[in-house]
Structures are given as C-alpha cells and as structure tokens.
Amino acid sequence: MDRSARRGLAIRIENVAQDFGAFAALRDVSLDIQPGELVALLGPSGSGKTTLLRIIAGLNSPDRGCVYFDGQDATNLPVQDRRVGFVFQNYALFKHMTVADNIAYGLNVRPRRSRPSRETIAARVEDLLSFVQLGGLGKRYPAQLSGGQRQRVALARALAIEPRMLLLDEPFGALDARVRKELRRWLREVHKETGLTTVFVTHDQDEAMELADRVVVLNEGQIEQIGTPAELYDQPASPFVISFVGEAVALPVVVGDGHVTFGNRELHIDTHGLRNGPAKVFFRPADIAVSSEGSGELEGRVESLRRTPAGVRATITIDGFDRTLEIDSPLDRAAALGDRVPLSLAKARIFPTNEKADAYLDAGEGI
C-alpha cells in the first residue's frame, strides 16, 4: 500500500444546521478544512461537535446547508461513496473476528467488482499491523488486547479502505491518562505519514491543544472561535473561549470613562473601547503575580501552597472576591501560608458580562 501517494482532501462546511425536534444541534455552521490538516472539534457536551463530524461522514444529513469535498457538493453523497475512515470511541470491533479479520472487514464487504484479491487484502492487513505497531497479533481476538491496542486496530481498520479523510469521535476517551498520552503522540505521527485530512472530536482541551493544527471551539451549536492552539490561548475571541480553553479567573469589574475598577481599586487594563457598565476581567495563573514593588492592583491572602515542576502554585483569596484563584511563583519568590500579598496583573482580557462563560466558571470549569 502506497501511503506516500495519498493527498489530503479539502472539506468545506457551508451554513450547516441540524435540529433534533426543538433542540438546535447545529446553527448555521461554516468551516473550511485545508487538505492534509489535522483539526480538532472541541467543546462541552451538547455543543454540536459529534453532530458536525457525523454530517461530514455522511452518517447524518443536515437539515440546511451544504458539505463540499474538494469543491464538489457532497451533501447527499452516500456514506459508502465518501471513503471515510471513521474511528469510534468504543472501538466498534467485531468480537467474534480476529484482529486481522476486523482490519480487513471494509475490504471484504466491497462489491466483487471492486474487491481486492485475497492476497492483496492479506498483504494490506500485514502492512497495517506493522504500521500500527501490532505485528504478529493478527490472529488474536479483541478481548485479548488492551484498550490501547484495540484502538490501534480500529485505526488500522479505518486506514485499510484507503480513505480520503480520517474522522475520529473521542478516540481516546475510554483509555486511561497514560495510554491517552502515548496514543496522542502516535496519532500525530500517523497523521504526518499518511497526509490524510483528519478531523477529531474531543472535550479534552489538552488533547486538542497538543494534537491539532487548528482547533474549532463549539458551544450550543455554534462556532465560538477557530484558531491555532496558541491563538486560542493567547487571543481568545470571547468569554466562553477563555473560560473553556485553559484555566481562567473572571473578576467582576466596572468600566467607566476608560477606567476599569474592582471595588475601590483601579486596574491598569485597556478597555479596548468597551462601553461603560459591568464587565469581566479574565486572566490566567501565569498572568498574575505577587508584586515585587510591595504594592499591587489587588490584595489577597495565601490559603494554600503546593509544589509544581515550575515552582509553587499558591491558592489565594482576593479581598472583595468570593472565589479563590491560583498563581504560579518561582521557588525563590514564593509567599508563605497565611501571608497577605499585593498582586499585579501582567496581562488580562476584558469582556462584557457573559452568562455562558460565568456558568462554566461557576461549575468549576475554570479555576
């Protein structure tokens, strides 16, 4: 099998919508995925990410909108004609079949006129077993494999049909943390070697940020932001994105005539033309520190300390704020338990008050 000859497929989603009764799973979603790109669909449960993946695969038909493959309308193209390699979270392997037969299944069920010979299928299975690092295990059954090995078999089965794209739905969700980390690295290598356009669904932000070229953040059936992992982290476009991607604290403030105040303290933050009224200042643990000058924009009390690879993470209660927050400090500048400390913001983002973002912070999704 000549993997080097494969070319990634361009996928275009145009104003796609899907309703399940009164529930809008997707609302006018548009997205361009470049040939050979590795894209993550990231979002909480019910955000529409799996529905979008199934529409790309042809397992769902959109109520409105179109899907294009390499510029050709594929909205009504049958799933069997899309040449999609689909990997499910629960592997979906046939328990009564050997590993080799599972991998060969998509080839064996092809119509006779397009079915490769037995010898070709056997050679392809052996090639894929080696490729997914399961050489010599073709005669085993799924029950005789670990979870990570079964997921490799599922991927080999998806690749056996020589797909034009690879779609994965929470591919590592059923695995433990150590195996997930190993398979993330391995999937990135698989993507590099095959060159396939790859789209995967996840609610795990670490997974999305580590693997993807670009991440599509969805919420309530709409796209909140599309960007590289660095863009999402450093330039979040909405309160929801900064709340969902990475750790964040939302400090309630008031904007008035270009000034930002928290209680009776003024914060040195650019309002970016935000109109007067209540707002939220968002910042991450790395964005706030104990002031080296002895006075800061905020004050707080150190409630707990824990060692991290980079230094010390302190949990702090800010005066006038009913939540704790965490800050990272180097070992040589760490405050002591119970200390009152001045705090300074090195970087922050300000947005109008947003109920969706607040809900995630209240639920513990942020700090």
Short mmCIF file of C-alpha atoms in Angstrom, two decimals:
data_model
loop_
_atom_site.label_atom_id
_atom_site.label_comp_id
_atom_site.label_asym_id
_atom_site.label_seq_id
_atom_site.Cartn_x
_atom_site.Cartn_y
_atom_site.Cartn_z
CA MET A 1 0.00 0.00 0.00
CA ASP A 2 1.49 3.30 -1.11
CA ARG A 3 0.72 5.75 1.67
CA SER A 4 3.01 8.38 0.17
CA ALA A 5 0.67 8.78 -2.83
CA ARG A 6 -2.23 9.95 -0.69
CA ARG A 7 -3.40 13.52 -0.88
CA GLY A 8 -5.42 15.32 1.73
CA LEU A 9 -8.99 16.27 0.94
CA ALA A 10 -10.33 19.82 1.26
CA ILE A 11 -13.56 19.93 3.29
CA ARG A 12 -15.92 22.89 3.26
CA ILE A 13 -18.93 23.21 5.55
CA GLU A 14 -21.33 25.95 4.47
CA ASN A 15 -24.18 27.21 6.69
CA VAL A 16 -24.93 23.74 8.03
CA ALA A 17 -27.78 23.35 10.51
CA GLN A 18 -29.39 20.36 12.17
CA ASP A 19 -32.33 20.20 14.55
CA PHE A 20 -33.45 17.32 16.71
CA GLY A 21 -37.03 18.31 17.48
CA ALA A 22 -36.90 21.63 19.33
CA PHE A 23 -33.16 21.24 20.00
CA ALA A 24 -30.82 23.02 17.57
CA ALA A 25 -27.73 20.80 17.47
CA LEU A 26 -26.02 22.98 14.83
CA ARG A 27 -26.92 26.53 13.83
CA ASP A 28 -25.53 27.83 10.52
CA VAL A 29 -22.04 26.43 10.98
CA SER A 30 -19.43 27.26 8.32
CA LEU A 31 -15.91 25.87 8.29
CA ASP A 32 -13.06 25.34 5.82
CA ILE A 33 -10.60 22.50 6.47
CA GLN A 34 -7.46 22.52 4.36
CA PRO A 35 -6.07 19.43 2.60
CA GLY A 36 -3.91 17.40 4.99
CA GLU A 37 -4.91 19.48 8.01
CA LEU A 38 -5.42 17.98 11.48
CA VAL A 39 -8.43 19.75 13.05
CA ALA A 40 -9.99 19.28 16.47
CA LEU A 41 -13.66 19.93 17.19
CA LEU A 42 -13.60 20.99 20.85
CA GLY A 43 -16.50 21.78 23.11
CA PRO A 44 -18.62 20.69 26.05
CA SER A 45 -21.32 18.01 25.86
CA GLY A 46 -24.17 19.13 23.62
CA SER A 47 -22.09 21.68 21.74
CA GLY A 48 -22.68 20.00 18.34
CA LYS A 49 -19.20 18.64 17.70
CA THR A 50 -20.19 14.99 17.17
CA THR A 51 -23.20 16.00 15.05
CA LEU A 52 -20.86 18.00 12.79
CA LEU A 53 -18.46 15.06 12.49
CA ARG A 54 -21.31 12.70 11.57
CA ILE A 55 -22.51 15.14 8.89
CA ILE A 56 -19.03 15.18 7.36
CA ALA A 57 -19.02 11.37 7.43
CA GLY A 58 -22.48 11.12 5.86
CA LEU A 59 -23.98 9.39 8.91
CA ASN A 60 -26.28 12.41 9.41
CA SER A 61 -27.90 14.58 6.75
CA PRO A 62 -28.07 18.30 7.53
CA ASP A 63 -31.45 20.00 7.59
CA ARG A 64 -29.90 23.01 5.90
CA GLY A 65 -26.56 23.88 4.35
CA CYS A 66 -24.01 22.07 2.22
CA VAL A 67 -20.86 19.96 2.51
CA TYR A 68 -18.16 20.11 -0.17
CA PHE A 69 -15.21 17.77 -0.79
CA ASP A 70 -12.51 19.30 -2.99
CA GLY A 71 -15.09 21.83 -4.22
CA GLN A 72 -17.67 19.18 -5.20
CA ASP A 73 -21.07 19.14 -3.49
CA ALA A 74 -21.10 16.03 -1.29
CA THR A 75 -24.12 16.91 0.86
CA ASN A 76 -26.21 14.00 -0.42
CA LEU A 77 -23.33 11.65 -1.25
CA PRO A 78 -23.98 8.21 0.30
CA VAL A 79 -21.65 7.30 3.16
CA GLN A 80 -20.25 4.32 1.25
CA ASP A 81 -19.12 6.64 -1.56
CA ARG A 82 -17.33 9.13 0.70
CA ARG A 83 -14.37 6.86 1.50
CA VAL A 84 -14.31 7.92 5.12
CA GLY A 85 -12.13 6.24 7.70
CA PHE A 86 -14.16 6.52 10.93
CA VAL A 87 -12.79 5.67 14.37
CA PHE A 88 -15.26 5.41 17.25
CA GLN A 89 -14.64 5.94 20.95
CA ASN A 90 -15.74 2.41 21.84
CA TYR A 91 -13.64 0.86 19.03
CA ALA A 92 -16.72 -0.89 17.48
CA LEU A 93 -14.65 -4.02 16.76
CA PHE A 94 -16.34 -7.33 15.97
CA LYS A 95 -15.70 -9.56 18.99
CA HIS A 96 -16.09 -12.80 17.03
CA MET A 97 -13.49 -11.79 14.43
CA THR A 98 -9.73 -11.87 14.73
CA VAL A 99 -7.71 -8.67 14.63
CA ALA A 100 -6.77 -9.40 11.01
CA ASP A 101 -10.40 -10.00 10.00
CA ASN A 102 -11.50 -6.81 11.72
CA ILE A 103 -8.94 -4.80 9.79
CA ALA A 104 -9.91 -6.49 6.51
CA TYR A 105 -13.66 -6.13 7.04
CA GLY A 106 -14.16 -2.96 4.98
CA LEU A 107 -12.35 -4.54 2.04
CA ASN A 108 -14.06 -7.94 2.27
CA VAL A 109 -17.57 -6.45 2.12
CA ARG A 110 -16.91 -4.46 -1.05
CA PRO A 111 -18.81 -5.48 -4.17
CA ARG A 112 -16.97 -8.21 -6.05
CA ARG A 113 -16.02 -5.90 -8.91
CA SER A 114 -14.12 -3.53 -6.58
CA ARG A 115 -12.92 -6.04 -4.00
CA PRO A 116 -9.16 -6.63 -3.94
CA SER A 117 -7.89 -10.20 -4.20
CA ARG A 118 -7.40 -12.27 -1.03
CA GLU A 119 -3.67 -11.96 -1.43
CA THR A 120 -3.85 -8.16 -1.75
CA ILE A 121 -6.09 -7.92 1.31
CA ALA A 122 -3.79 -10.15 3.35
CA ALA A 123 -0.76 -8.09 2.36
CA ARG A 124 -2.54 -4.85 3.23
CA VAL A 125 -3.55 -6.21 6.65
CA GLU A 126 0.04 -7.22 7.41
CA ASP A 127 1.29 -3.82 6.29
CA LEU A 128 -1.20 -2.07 8.56
CA LEU A 129 -0.48 -4.32 11.52
CA SER A 130 3.14 -3.29 11.24
CA PHE A 131 2.18 0.35 10.75
CA VAL A 132 0.10 0.45 13.96
CA GLN A 133 2.79 -1.48 15.84
CA LEU A 134 0.76 -4.67 16.27
CA GLY A 135 2.82 -7.00 14.09
CA GLY A 136 2.23 -10.67 14.92
CA LEU A 137 -1.11 -10.07 16.67
CA GLY A 138 -3.37 -10.62 13.66
CA LYS A 139 -4.73 -13.95 14.94
CA ARG A 140 -5.76 -12.61 18.34
CA TYR A 141 -9.29 -11.52 19.22
CA PRO A 142 -10.23 -8.06 20.54
CA ALA A 143 -10.81 -9.43 24.05
CA GLN A 144 -7.15 -10.48 24.15
CA LEU A 145 -5.92 -6.93 23.58
CA SER A 146 -5.52 -3.89 25.82
CA GLY A 147 -7.66 -0.80 25.28
CA GLY A 148 -4.81 0.99 23.54
CA GLN A 149 -4.19 -1.98 21.24
CA ARG A 150 -7.88 -2.18 20.34
CA GLN A 151 -7.88 1.49 19.41
CA ARG A 152 -4.89 0.86 17.14
CA VAL A 153 -6.84 -1.96 15.47
CA ALA A 154 -9.79 0.41 14.97
CA LEU A 155 -7.48 2.92 13.31
CA ALA A 156 -5.91 0.24 11.11
CA ARG A 157 -9.40 -0.84 10.00
CA ALA A 158 -10.21 2.79 9.13
CA LEU A 159 -6.99 3.09 7.10
CA ALA A 160 -7.46 -0.25 5.31
CA ILE A 161 -10.02 1.13 2.87
CA GLU A 162 -7.55 3.86 1.81
CA PRO A 163 -9.88 6.66 2.91
CA ARG A 164 -9.87 10.19 1.59
CA MET A 165 -10.25 11.53 5.15
CA LEU A 166 -9.94 10.26 8.69
CA LEU A 167 -12.63 11.11 11.26
CA LEU A 168 -12.31 10.24 14.94
CA ASP A 169 -15.02 10.63 17.61
CA GLU A 170 -13.48 10.95 21.10
CA PRO A 171 -10.88 8.33 20.05
CA PHE A 172 -9.10 8.15 23.41
CA GLY A 173 -11.99 8.86 25.76
CA ALA A 174 -12.21 5.29 27.08
CA LEU A 175 -8.49 4.99 27.87
CA ASP A 176 -6.51 5.86 30.96
CA ALA A 177 -4.39 9.01 31.09
CA ARG A 178 -1.03 7.35 30.41
CA VAL A 179 -2.28 5.41 27.37
CA ARG A 180 -4.08 8.50 26.05
CA LYS A 181 -0.86 10.50 26.15
CA GLU A 182 1.05 7.79 24.31
CA LEU A 183 -1.62 7.46 21.63
CA ARG A 184 -1.79 11.22 21.10
CA ARG A 185 1.86 11.28 20.08
CA TRP A 186 1.38 8.21 17.96
CA LEU A 187 -1.69 9.64 16.16
CA ARG A 188 0.27 12.76 15.30
CA GLU A 189 2.95 10.58 13.69
CA VAL A 190 0.27 8.61 11.82
CA HIS A 191 -1.13 11.87 10.50
CA LYS A 192 2.27 13.05 9.33
CA GLU A 193 2.93 9.80 7.48
CA THR A 194 -0.47 9.38 5.82
CA GLY A 195 -1.08 13.03 4.96
CA LEU A 196 -4.82 12.46 5.37
CA THR A 197 -7.15 15.32 6.23
CA THR A 198 -8.06 14.41 9.80
CA VAL A 199 -10.88 15.71 11.99
CA PHE A 200 -11.34 14.55 15.56
CA VAL A 201 -13.87 15.31 18.25
CA THR A 202 -12.83 15.85 21.85
CA HIS A 203 -13.94 17.61 25.01
CA ASP A 204 -10.37 17.37 26.34
CA GLN A 205 -8.65 20.70 25.77
CA ASP A 206 -5.18 19.26 26.43
CA GLU A 207 -5.78 16.70 23.70
CA ALA A 208 -6.94 19.32 21.23
CA MET A 209 -4.08 21.72 22.02
CA GLU A 210 -1.43 19.01 21.77
CA LEU A 211 -2.61 17.35 18.57
CA ALA A 212 -4.37 19.80 16.30
CA ASP A 213 -3.08 22.22 13.68
CA ARG A 214 -6.25 24.22 14.34
CA VAL A 215 -8.99 23.93 16.92
CA VAL A 216 -12.67 24.69 16.33
CA VAL A 217 -14.36 25.65 19.61
CA LEU A 218 -18.10 24.94 19.55
CA ASN A 219 -20.78 25.90 22.03
CA GLU A 220 -24.55 25.47 21.80
CA GLY A 221 -24.41 24.54 18.13
CA GLN A 222 -22.27 27.46 17.01
CA ILE A 223 -18.58 28.11 16.42
CA GLU A 224 -17.11 30.42 19.05
CA GLN A 225 -13.62 30.59 17.53
CA ILE A 226 -11.32 28.84 15.07
CA GLY A 227 -7.57 29.12 15.53
CA THR A 228 -4.27 27.52 16.29
CA PRO A 229 -3.76 26.35 19.87
CA ALA A 230 -1.59 29.43 20.50
CA GLU A 231 -4.24 31.78 19.10
CA LEU A 232 -6.97 30.29 21.26
CA TYR A 233 -4.85 30.54 24.38
CA ASP A 234 -3.33 33.97 23.77
CA GLN A 235 -6.09 35.69 21.76
CA PRO A 236 -9.44 34.28 22.92
CA ALA A 237 -12.30 35.84 21.00
CA SER A 238 -15.00 35.50 23.63
CA PRO A 239 -15.56 34.99 27.35
CA PHE A 240 -16.60 31.40 26.64
CA VAL A 241 -13.34 30.58 24.86
CA ILE A 242 -11.08 31.97 27.58
CA SER A 243 -13.23 30.18 30.18
CA PHE A 244 -13.21 26.84 28.34
CA VAL A 245 -9.67 26.75 26.94
CA GLY A 246 -7.13 26.71 29.75
CA GLU A 247 -7.58 27.91 33.31
CA ALA A 248 -9.11 31.32 33.85
CA VAL A 249 -10.45 33.61 36.57
CA ALA A 250 -13.23 36.10 35.85
CA LEU A 251 -13.07 39.18 38.07
CA PRO A 252 -16.24 41.34 38.11
CA VAL A 253 -15.36 44.96 37.33
CA VAL A 254 -16.98 48.21 36.28
CA VAL A 255 -15.94 50.14 33.17
CA GLY A 256 -16.37 53.90 33.31
CA ASP A 257 -14.88 56.54 31.00
CA GLY A 258 -11.97 54.32 30.01
CA HIS A 259 -11.18 53.21 33.56
CA VAL A 260 -11.60 49.71 34.99
CA THR A 261 -12.32 49.38 38.70
CA PHE A 262 -12.67 46.44 41.05
CA GLY A 263 -14.24 47.67 44.27
CA ASN A 264 -12.27 50.80 45.13
CA ARG A 265 -9.19 49.74 43.17
CA GLU A 266 -8.33 50.73 39.63
CA LEU A 267 -6.89 48.05 37.37
CA HIS A 268 -4.42 49.06 34.68
CA ILE A 269 -6.25 47.44 31.79
CA ASP A 270 -7.05 48.79 28.33
CA THR A 271 -10.83 48.79 27.86
CA HIS A 272 -10.46 48.49 24.04
CA GLY A 273 -13.41 50.86 23.63
CA LEU A 274 -15.76 48.82 25.80
CA ARG A 275 -18.83 50.81 26.75
CA ASN A 276 -19.47 51.85 30.34
CA GLY A 277 -21.04 49.29 32.66
CA PRO A 278 -20.36 45.90 34.28
CA ALA A 279 -17.74 43.67 32.69
CA LYS A 280 -15.43 40.79 33.50
CA VAL A 281 -11.63 40.81 33.51
CA PHE A 282 -10.24 37.38 32.65
CA PHE A 283 -6.73 36.25 33.48
CA ARG A 284 -4.78 33.01 33.86
CA PRO A 285 -2.50 31.84 36.70
CA ALA A 286 0.58 32.91 34.77
CA ASP A 287 -0.89 36.41 34.25
CA ILE A 288 -0.94 37.45 37.92
CA ALA A 289 1.95 37.52 40.41
CA VAL A 290 2.98 38.75 43.80
CA SER A 291 4.09 42.33 43.25
CA SER A 292 7.82 42.83 43.69
CA GLU A 293 7.31 46.54 44.43
CA GLY A 294 5.35 45.99 47.64
CA SER A 295 2.06 47.33 46.29
CA GLY A 296 -0.24 45.98 43.67
CA GLU A 297 -3.57 46.44 41.94
CA LEU A 298 -5.12 43.75 44.16
CA GLU A 299 -4.50 42.27 47.59
CA GLY A 300 -5.10 38.78 48.88
CA ARG A 301 -4.30 36.11 51.46
CA VAL A 302 -2.41 32.87 50.76
CA GLU A 303 -4.74 29.97 51.66
CA SER A 304 -2.65 27.01 50.47
CA LEU A 305 0.57 26.12 48.65
CA ARG A 306 1.63 23.18 46.53
CA ARG A 307 4.82 22.32 44.71
CA THR A 308 4.78 22.14 40.91
CA PRO A 309 7.54 21.29 38.42
CA ALA A 310 7.94 25.03 37.66
CA GLY A 311 7.87 26.29 41.25
CA VAL A 312 4.96 26.84 43.64
CA ARG A 313 1.26 27.28 42.97
CA ALA A 314 -0.49 29.37 45.61
CA THR A 315 -4.23 29.46 46.22
CA ILE A 316 -5.21 33.00 47.16
CA THR A 317 -8.35 34.71 48.37
CA ILE A 318 -8.61 38.22 46.91
CA ASP A 319 -10.10 40.94 49.09
CA GLY A 320 -13.64 41.63 47.90
CA PHE A 321 -13.90 38.47 45.75
CA ASP A 322 -15.85 35.38 46.78
CA ARG A 323 -13.69 32.89 44.85
CA THR A 324 -10.14 31.70 45.31
CA LEU A 325 -7.63 31.91 42.49
CA GLU A 326 -4.30 30.33 41.80
CA ILE A 327 -1.00 31.92 40.84
CA ASP A 328 2.34 30.42 39.88
CA SER A 329 5.51 31.63 41.58
CA PRO A 330 9.17 30.63 41.29
CA LEU A 331 10.62 28.93 44.37
CA ASP A 332 12.75 31.90 45.37
CA ARG A 333 9.77 34.27 45.43
CA ALA A 334 7.03 32.07 46.89
CA ALA A 335 4.88 33.59 49.64
CA ALA A 336 4.27 31.77 52.92
CA LEU A 337 0.98 30.26 54.03
CA GLY A 338 -1.26 32.93 55.59
CA ASP A 339 0.69 35.87 54.15
CA ARG A 340 -1.17 38.89 52.86
CA VAL A 341 0.27 39.73 49.47
CA PRO A 342 -0.01 42.54 46.90
CA LEU A 343 -0.86 41.26 43.42
CA SER A 344 -0.23 42.71 39.97
CA LEU A 345 -1.75 41.74 36.64
CA ALA A 346 0.75 41.31 33.84
CA LYS A 347 -1.87 40.51 31.20
CA ALA A 348 -5.65 40.29 31.12
CA ARG A 349 -8.61 40.31 28.75
CA ILE A 350 -11.78 42.28 29.34
CA PHE A 351 -15.21 41.33 28.00
CA PRO A 352 -18.79 42.40 28.71
CA THR A 353 -20.53 40.25 31.31
CA ASN A 354 -21.45 36.92 29.70
CA GLU A 355 -23.75 34.35 31.30
CA LYS A 356 -22.40 31.37 29.35
CA ALA A 357 -18.83 32.00 30.46
CA ASP A 358 -19.94 32.63 34.05
CA ALA A 359 -21.78 29.31 34.07
CA TYR A 360 -18.59 27.43 33.23
CA LEU A 361 -16.60 29.22 35.87
CA ASP A 362 -19.34 28.61 38.45
CA ALA A 363 -19.32 24.92 37.55
CA GLY A 364 -15.57 24.70 38.15
CA GLU A 365 -14.50 24.55 34.51
CA GLY A 366 -12.12 27.46 35.15
CA ILE A 367 -10.14 27.92 38.33
#
